[in-house]
Amino acid sequence: MLVTGNDILIPARAGKYAVGSFNTNNMEITQAIIHTAERLRSPVMVQMSEGAIKYGGQDLADIVIDLAQRASVPVALHLDHGSSYESALRAIKMGFTSVMIDASHHPFEENVHETRRVVEAAHAMGISVEAELGRLGGIEEHVVVDEKDAFLTDPEEAVQFVEQTGTDYLAIAIGTSHGAYKGKGRPFIDHARIKRISELLPIPLVAHGSSGVPAEIVQRFRDAGGEIGDAAGIADEDLQQAAQFGIAKVNVDTDLRLAMTTAVREVLQKTPKEFDPRKIFGPARDLMSQVIEHKLRVLGSVGKA
Ligand SMILES: O=C(COP(=O)(O)O)N(O)CCCCO
Ligand code: NA
Ligand SMILES: [Zn+2]
């Protein structure tokens, strides 16, 4: 069933598990997300960035909404990294049940102002809101303390931000970063900071940049002709620990991108005569389902629906 972000994330925070929020850009990715969640009896969030809306528009949103409505587990459709009030309202008009307003690159007061506007409008329509405070960025151990603080979310500031905006859930910067290169080896995740914020804030917390960038997929990607550098993702153990301390929504895009393109490259390389799209995108859907299954198990949401 199609539900709001709060319907999924409030129980997740209370139950000390996290829910995967996976980016989609087409039918096969959407099917892999929702069908895998159903098979594992797991709540799940499907998210579209503004780029995905540009690419697939209402057609793609309607695929998500229809699968979500028919799903046997709770599914929310979430706007990822909404860049403006207008973008958030457009998403709500398209049928999204959760919207992020990401004004984290603005000064605190402006972030508060932008976020509060979206919260007021979204709540008037029964839609949940995600906001962000702090700068996502891979933090290396060698980084000096004050530079770390310039990046990562300040717990006391987070309390002020939530009080002044009314956001339903909060994306925090705790050492994760977007993309396939999250640090040299295992990225440093500031668990003490997550714990502190979770002690001060009862609302669901959100971790962006949480793809694991599995080495096995990276190797298969290279073997099938893909070019990728020294890729590294978030360790499963770090996600499991974060879920114990308030992280309830975990964003994953890169892992699905890698899985889809690895599978497509392998089919094209192994069977050069193949030109049936179902034989090309079917295996991609299957490999994405495997990646999603692993993530749902790591986050602890299996069997929660
Ligand atoms: O936080 C994430 C996903 O992070 P990751 O790149 O670790 O999958 N997102 O918000 C998805 C869009 C950003 C580019 O991928
Ligand atoms: Na988001
Ligand atoms: Zn993100």
PDB file of N, CA and C in Angstrom, residues 228-293:
ATOM      1  N   ILE A 228      36.154   1.935 -13.405  1.00  0.00           N
ATOM      2  CA  ILE A 228      35.845   2.559 -12.123  1.00  0.00           C
ATOM      3  C   ILE A 228      37.125   2.562 -11.305  1.00  0.00           C
ATOM      4  N   GLY A 229      37.354   3.607 -10.539  1.00  0.00           N
ATOM      5  CA  GLY A 229      38.604   3.722  -9.785  1.00  0.00           C
ATOM      6  C   GLY A 229      38.520   2.973  -8.471  1.00  0.00           C
ATOM      7  N   ASP A 230      39.191   3.532  -7.471  1.00  0.00           N
ATOM      8  CA  ASP A 230      39.360   2.889  -6.173  1.00  0.00           C
ATOM      9  C   ASP A 230      38.091   3.079  -5.346  1.00  0.00           C
ATOM     10  N   ALA A 231      37.030   2.325  -5.691  1.00  0.00           N
ATOM     11  CA  ALA A 231      35.694   2.554  -5.111  1.00  0.00           C
ATOM     12  C   ALA A 231      35.603   1.990  -3.696  1.00  0.00           C
ATOM     13  N   ALA A 232      34.855   2.689  -2.838  1.00  0.00           N
ATOM     14  CA  ALA A 232      34.639   2.188  -1.466  1.00  0.00           C
ATOM     15  C   ALA A 232      33.291   2.691  -0.960  1.00  0.00           C
ATOM     16  N   GLY A 233      32.589   1.825  -0.225  1.00  0.00           N
ATOM     17  CA  GLY A 233      31.268   2.191   0.284  1.00  0.00           C
ATOM     18  C   GLY A 233      31.196   2.067   1.793  1.00  0.00           C
ATOM     19  N   ILE A 234      29.970   2.206   2.312  1.00  0.00           N
ATOM     20  CA  ILE A 234      29.761   2.141   3.761  1.00  0.00           C
ATOM     21  C   ILE A 234      29.705   0.670   4.187  1.00  0.00           C
ATOM     22  N   ALA A 235      30.417   0.331   5.248  1.00  0.00           N
ATOM     23  CA  ALA A 235      30.438  -1.058   5.740  1.00  0.00           C
ATOM     24  C   ALA A 235      29.075  -1.439   6.329  1.00  0.00           C
ATOM     25  N   ASP A 236      28.674  -2.691   6.089  1.00  0.00           N
ATOM     26  CA  ASP A 236      27.392  -3.184   6.626  1.00  0.00           C
ATOM     27  C   ASP A 236      27.313  -2.960   8.130  1.00  0.00           C
ATOM     28  N   GLU A 237      28.417  -3.224   8.835  1.00  0.00           N
ATOM     29  CA  GLU A 237      28.404  -3.097  10.303  1.00  0.00           C
ATOM     30  C   GLU A 237      28.111  -1.659  10.727  1.00  0.00           C
ATOM     31  N   ASP A 238      28.607  -0.702   9.955  1.00  0.00           N
ATOM     32  CA  ASP A 238      28.344   0.700  10.312  1.00  0.00           C
ATOM     33  C   ASP A 238      26.872   1.047  10.168  1.00  0.00           C
ATOM     34  N   LEU A 239      26.246   0.488   9.134  1.00  0.00           N
ATOM     35  CA  LEU A 239      24.799   0.738   8.964  1.00  0.00           C
ATOM     36  C   LEU A 239      24.002   0.067  10.082  1.00  0.00           C
ATOM     37  N   GLN A 240      24.413  -1.160  10.436  1.00  0.00           N
ATOM     38  CA  GLN A 240      23.694  -1.887  11.498  1.00  0.00           C
ATOM     39  C   GLN A 240      23.802  -1.134  12.828  1.00  0.00           C
ATOM     40  N   GLN A 241      24.967  -0.592  13.104  1.00  0.00           N
ATOM     41  CA  GLN A 241      25.150   0.155  14.358  1.00  0.00           C
ATOM     42  C   GLN A 241      24.348   1.454  14.323  1.00  0.00           C
ATOM     43  N   ALA A 242      24.357   2.115  13.165  1.00  0.00           N
ATOM     44  CA  ALA A 242      23.619   3.387  13.042  1.00  0.00           C
ATOM     45  C   ALA A 242      22.124   3.168  13.250  1.00  0.00           C
ATOM     46  N   ALA A 243      21.610   2.015  12.799  1.00  0.00           N
ATOM     47  CA  ALA A 243      20.172   1.730  12.936  1.00  0.00           C
ATOM     48  C   ALA A 243      19.778   1.552  14.408  1.00  0.00           C
ATOM     49  N   GLN A 244      20.764   1.181  15.239  1.00  0.00           N
ATOM     50  CA  GLN A 244      20.488   1.049  16.673  1.00  0.00           C
ATOM     51  C   GLN A 244      20.376   2.412  17.339  1.00  0.00           C
ATOM     52  N   PHE A 245      20.897   3.447  16.663  1.00  0.00           N
ATOM     53  CA  PHE A 245      20.913   4.779  17.290  1.00  0.00           C
ATOM     54  C   PHE A 245      20.197   5.812  16.432  1.00  0.00           C
ATOM     55  N   GLY A 246      18.975   5.462  15.994  1.00  0.00           N
ATOM     56  CA  GLY A 246      18.108   6.483  15.430  1.00  0.00           C
ATOM     57  C   GLY A 246      18.103   6.646  13.927  1.00  0.00           C
ATOM     58  N   ILE A 247      19.095   6.067  13.242  1.00  0.00           N
ATOM     59  CA  ILE A 247      19.026   6.154  11.766  1.00  0.00           C
ATOM     60  C   ILE A 247      17.910   5.222  11.299  1.00  0.00           C
ATOM     61  N   ALA A 248      16.875   5.792  10.663  1.00  0.00           N
ATOM     62  CA  ALA A 248      15.693   5.005  10.285  1.00  0.00           C
ATOM     63  C   ALA A 248      15.519   4.943   8.770  1.00  0.00           C
ATOM     64  N   LYS A 249      16.150   5.847   8.022  1.00  0.00           N
ATOM     65  CA  LYS A 249      16.055   5.883   6.554  1.00  0.00           C
ATOM     66  C   LYS A 249      17.482   5.909   6.024  1.00  0.00           C
ATOM     67  N   VAL A 250      17.742   5.018   5.071  1.00  0.00           N
ATOM     68  CA  VAL A 250      19.095   4.882   4.523  1.00  0.00           C
ATOM     69  C   VAL A 250      19.010   4.968   3.001  1.00  0.00           C
ATOM     70  N   ASN A 251      19.663   5.959   2.427  1.00  0.00           N
ATOM     71  CA  ASN A 251      19.576   6.216   0.977  1.00  0.00           C
ATOM     72  C   ASN A 251      20.576   5.371   0.185  1.00  0.00           C
ATOM     73  N   VAL A 252      20.067   4.744  -0.867  1.00  0.00           N
ATOM     74  CA  VAL A 252      20.918   3.890  -1.713  1.00  0.00           C
ATOM     75  C   VAL A 252      20.596   4.131  -3.186  1.00  0.00           C
ATOM     76  N   ASP A 253      21.590   4.583  -3.925  1.00  0.00           N
ATOM     77  CA  ASP A 253      21.444   4.777  -5.371  1.00  0.00           C
ATOM     78  C   ASP A 253      22.607   4.114  -6.115  1.00  0.00           C
ATOM     79  N   THR A 254      23.812   4.419  -5.712  1.00  0.00           N
ATOM     80  CA  THR A 254      25.003   3.918  -6.417  1.00  0.00           C
ATOM     81  C   THR A 254      25.005   2.391  -6.547  1.00  0.00           C
ATOM     82  N   ASP A 255      24.634   1.673  -5.526  1.00  0.00           N
ATOM     83  CA  ASP A 255      24.635   0.200  -5.588  1.00  0.00           C
ATOM     84  C   ASP A 255      23.705  -0.313  -6.684  1.00  0.00           C
ATOM     85  N   LEU A 256      22.555   0.366  -6.870  1.00  0.00           N
ATOM     86  CA  LEU A 256      21.628  -0.081  -7.921  1.00  0.00           C
ATOM     87  C   LEU A 256      22.175   0.276  -9.303  1.00  0.00           C
ATOM     88  N   ARG A 257      22.815   1.435  -9.392  1.00  0.00           N
ATOM     89  CA  ARG A 257      23.406   1.849 -10.680  1.00  0.00           C
ATOM     90  C   ARG A 257      24.490   0.850 -11.088  1.00  0.00           C
ATOM     91  N   LEU A 258      25.339   0.480 -10.106  1.00  0.00           N
ATOM     92  CA  LEU A 258      26.429  -0.459 -10.401  1.00  0.00           C
ATOM     93  C   LEU A 258      25.867  -1.826 -10.783  1.00  0.00           C
ATOM     94  N   ALA A 259      24.854  -2.286 -10.048  1.00  0.00           N
ATOM     95  CA  ALA A 259      24.289  -3.615 -10.330  1.00  0.00           C
ATOM     96  C   ALA A 259      23.656  -3.636 -11.717  1.00  0.00           C
ATOM     97  N   MET A 260      22.876  -2.596 -12.046  1.00  0.00           N
ATOM     98  CA  MET A 260      22.204  -2.588 -13.352  1.00  0.00           C
ATOM     99  C   MET A 260      23.220  -2.581 -14.486  1.00  0.00           C
ATOM    100  N   THR A 261      24.201  -1.701 -14.387  1.00  0.00           N
ATOM    101  CA  THR A 261      25.135  -1.563 -15.518  1.00  0.00           C
ATOM    102  C   THR A 261      26.082  -2.751 -15.604  1.00  0.00           C
ATOM    103  N   THR A 262      26.395  -3.369 -14.456  1.00  0.00           N
ATOM    104  CA  THR A 262      27.235  -4.573 -14.494  1.00  0.00           C
ATOM    105  C   THR A 262      26.518  -5.690 -15.232  1.00  0.00           C
ATOM    106  N   ALA A 263      25.253  -5.909 -14.885  1.00  0.00           N
ATOM    107  CA  ALA A 263      24.482  -6.996 -15.512  1.00  0.00           C
ATOM    108  C   ALA A 263      24.307  -6.743 -17.004  1.00  0.00           C
ATOM    109  N   VAL A 264      24.015  -5.507 -17.380  1.00  0.00           N
ATOM    110  CA  VAL A 264      23.828  -5.188 -18.810  1.00  0.00           C
ATOM    111  C   VAL A 264      25.139  -5.401 -19.574  1.00  0.00           C
ATOM    112  N   ARG A 265      26.264  -4.928 -18.988  1.00  0.00           N
ATOM    113  CA  ARG A 265      27.564  -5.119 -19.649  1.00  0.00           C
ATOM    114  C   ARG A 265      27.866  -6.614 -19.829  1.00  0.00           C
ATOM    115  N   GLU A 266      27.546  -7.402 -18.792  1.00  0.00           N
ATOM    116  CA  GLU A 266      27.859  -8.841 -18.866  1.00  0.00           C
ATOM    117  C   GLU A 266      27.058  -9.517 -19.968  1.00  0.00           C
ATOM    118  N   VAL A 267      25.773  -9.173 -20.105  1.00  0.00           N
ATOM    119  CA  VAL A 267      24.941  -9.791 -21.149  1.00  0.00           C
ATOM    120  C   VAL A 267      25.463  -9.396 -22.537  1.00  0.00           C
ATOM    121  N   LEU A 268      25.730  -8.102 -22.711  1.00  0.00           N
ATOM    122  CA  LEU A 268      26.188  -7.632 -24.028  1.00  0.00           C
ATOM    123  C   LEU A 268      27.543  -8.235 -24.383  1.00  0.00           C
ATOM    124  N   GLN A 269      28.393  -8.418 -23.358  1.00  0.00           N
ATOM    125  CA  GLN A 269      29.745  -8.961 -23.614  1.00  0.00           C
ATOM    126  C   GLN A 269      29.660 -10.458 -23.913  1.00  0.00           C
ATOM    127  N   LYS A 270      28.834 -11.182 -23.124  1.00  0.00           N
ATOM    128  CA  LYS A 270      28.793 -12.644 -23.245  1.00  0.00           C
ATOM    129  C   LYS A 270      27.965 -13.094 -24.447  1.00  0.00           C
ATOM    130  N   THR A 271      26.918 -12.315 -24.780  1.00  0.00           N
ATOM    131  CA  THR A 271      26.054 -12.760 -25.882  1.00  0.00           C
ATOM    132  C   THR A 271      25.911 -11.614 -26.890  1.00  0.00           C
ATOM    133  N   PRO A 272      26.953 -11.378 -27.678  1.00  0.00           N
ATOM    134  CA  PRO A 272      26.944 -10.252 -28.611  1.00  0.00           C
ATOM    135  C   PRO A 272      25.793 -10.306 -29.627  1.00  0.00           C
ATOM    136  N   LYS A 273      25.236 -11.520 -29.820  1.00  0.00           N
ATOM    137  CA  LYS A 273      24.133 -11.636 -30.786  1.00  0.00           C
ATOM    138  C   LYS A 273      22.778 -11.231 -30.175  1.00  0.00           C
ATOM    139  N   GLU A 274      22.745 -11.058 -28.830  1.00  0.00           N
ATOM    140  CA  GLU A 274      21.475 -10.791 -28.140  1.00  0.00           C
ATOM    141  C   GLU A 274      20.985  -9.380 -28.405  1.00  0.00           C
ATOM    142  N   PHE A 275      19.693  -9.220 -28.791  1.00  0.00           N
ATOM    143  CA  PHE A 275      19.143  -7.857 -28.850  1.00  0.00           C
ATOM    144  C   PHE A 275      17.687  -7.831 -28.401  1.00  0.00           C
ATOM    145  N   ASP A 276      17.323  -8.796 -27.552  1.00  0.00           N
ATOM    146  CA  ASP A 276      15.990  -8.781 -26.937  1.00  0.00           C
ATOM    147  C   ASP A 276      16.089  -8.010 -25.612  1.00  0.00           C
ATOM    148  N   PRO A 277      15.441  -6.869 -25.486  1.00  0.00           N
ATOM    149  CA  PRO A 277      15.588  -6.051 -24.278  1.00  0.00           C
ATOM    150  C   PRO A 277      15.290  -6.830 -23.004  1.00  0.00           C
ATOM    151  N   ARG A 278      14.386  -7.817 -23.093  1.00  0.00           N
ATOM    152  CA  ARG A 278      14.044  -8.566 -21.866  1.00  0.00           C
ATOM    153  C   ARG A 278      15.224  -9.415 -21.414  1.00  0.00           C
ATOM    154  N   LYS A 279      16.046  -9.837 -22.384  1.00  0.00           N
ATOM    155  CA  LYS A 279      17.224 -10.662 -22.040  1.00  0.00           C
ATOM    156  C   LYS A 279      18.363  -9.784 -21.524  1.00  0.00           C
ATOM    157  N   ILE A 280      18.197  -8.464 -21.755  1.00  0.00           N
ATOM    158  CA  ILE A 280      19.263  -7.535 -21.331  1.00  0.00           C
ATOM    159  C   ILE A 280      18.899  -6.888 -19.998  1.00  0.00           C
ATOM    160  N   PHE A 281      17.633  -6.455 -19.886  1.00  0.00           N
ATOM    161  CA  PHE A 281      17.227  -5.780 -18.641  1.00  0.00           C
ATOM    162  C   PHE A 281      16.702  -6.747 -17.577  1.00  0.00           C
ATOM    163  N   GLY A 282      16.321  -7.954 -17.991  1.00  0.00           N
ATOM    164  CA  GLY A 282      15.871  -8.960 -17.017  1.00  0.00           C
ATOM    165  C   GLY A 282      16.981  -9.315 -16.037  1.00  0.00           C
ATOM    166  N   PRO A 283      18.165  -9.703 -16.544  1.00  0.00           N
ATOM    167  CA  PRO A 283      19.274 -10.000 -15.623  1.00  0.00           C
ATOM    168  C   PRO A 283      19.683  -8.802 -14.766  1.00  0.00           C
ATOM    169  N   ALA A 284      19.494  -7.605 -15.313  1.00  0.00           N
ATOM    170  CA  ALA A 284      19.806  -6.404 -14.518  1.00  0.00           C
ATOM    171  C   ALA A 284      18.839  -6.310 -13.335  1.00  0.00           C
ATOM    172  N   ARG A 285      17.555  -6.582 -13.618  1.00  0.00           N
ATOM    173  CA  ARG A 285      16.551  -6.569 -12.548  1.00  0.00           C
ATOM    174  C   ARG A 285      16.896  -7.618 -11.485  1.00  0.00           C
ATOM    175  N   ASP A 286      17.342  -8.765 -11.937  1.00  0.00           N
ATOM    176  CA  ASP A 286      17.676  -9.834 -10.983  1.00  0.00           C
ATOM    177  C   ASP A 286      18.865  -9.446 -10.101  1.00  0.00           C
ATOM    178  N   LEU A 287      19.907  -8.883 -10.715  1.00  0.00           N
ATOM    179  CA  LEU A 287      21.090  -8.532  -9.906  1.00  0.00           C
ATOM    180  C   LEU A 287      20.750  -7.400  -8.929  1.00  0.00           C
ATOM    181  N   MET A 288      19.938  -6.443  -9.371  1.00  0.00           N
ATOM    182  CA  MET A 288      19.498  -5.378  -8.456  1.00  0.00           C
ATOM    183  C   MET A 288      18.699  -5.966  -7.306  1.00  0.00           C
ATOM    184  N   SER A 289      17.873  -6.962  -7.585  1.00  0.00           N
ATOM    185  CA  SER A 289      17.085  -7.585  -6.514  1.00  0.00           C
ATOM    186  C   SER A 289      17.993  -8.228  -5.477  1.00  0.00           C
ATOM    187  N   GLN A 290      19.079  -8.843  -5.945  1.00  0.00           N
ATOM    188  CA  GLN A 290      20.026  -9.450  -5.006  1.00  0.00           C
ATOM    189  C   GLN A 290      20.663  -8.379  -4.110  1.00  0.00           C
ATOM    190  N   VAL A 291      21.034  -7.276  -4.717  1.00  0.00           N
ATOM    191  CA  VAL A 291      21.677  -6.181  -3.968  1.00  0.00           C
ATOM    192  C   VAL A 291      20.697  -5.590  -2.954  1.00  0.00           C
ATOM    193  N   ILE A 292      19.444  -5.439  -3.379  1.00  0.00           N
ATOM    194  CA  ILE A 292      18.418  -4.881  -2.487  1.00  0.00           C
ATOM    195  C   ILE A 292      18.140  -5.844  -1.332  1.00  0.00           C
ATOM    196  N   GLU A 293      18.063  -7.133  -1.641  1.00  0.00           N
ATOM    197  CA  GLU A 293      17.835  -8.128  -0.580  1.00  0.00           C
ATOM    198  C   GLU A 293      18.921  -8.034   0.493  1.00  0.00           C
TER     199      GLU A 293
END
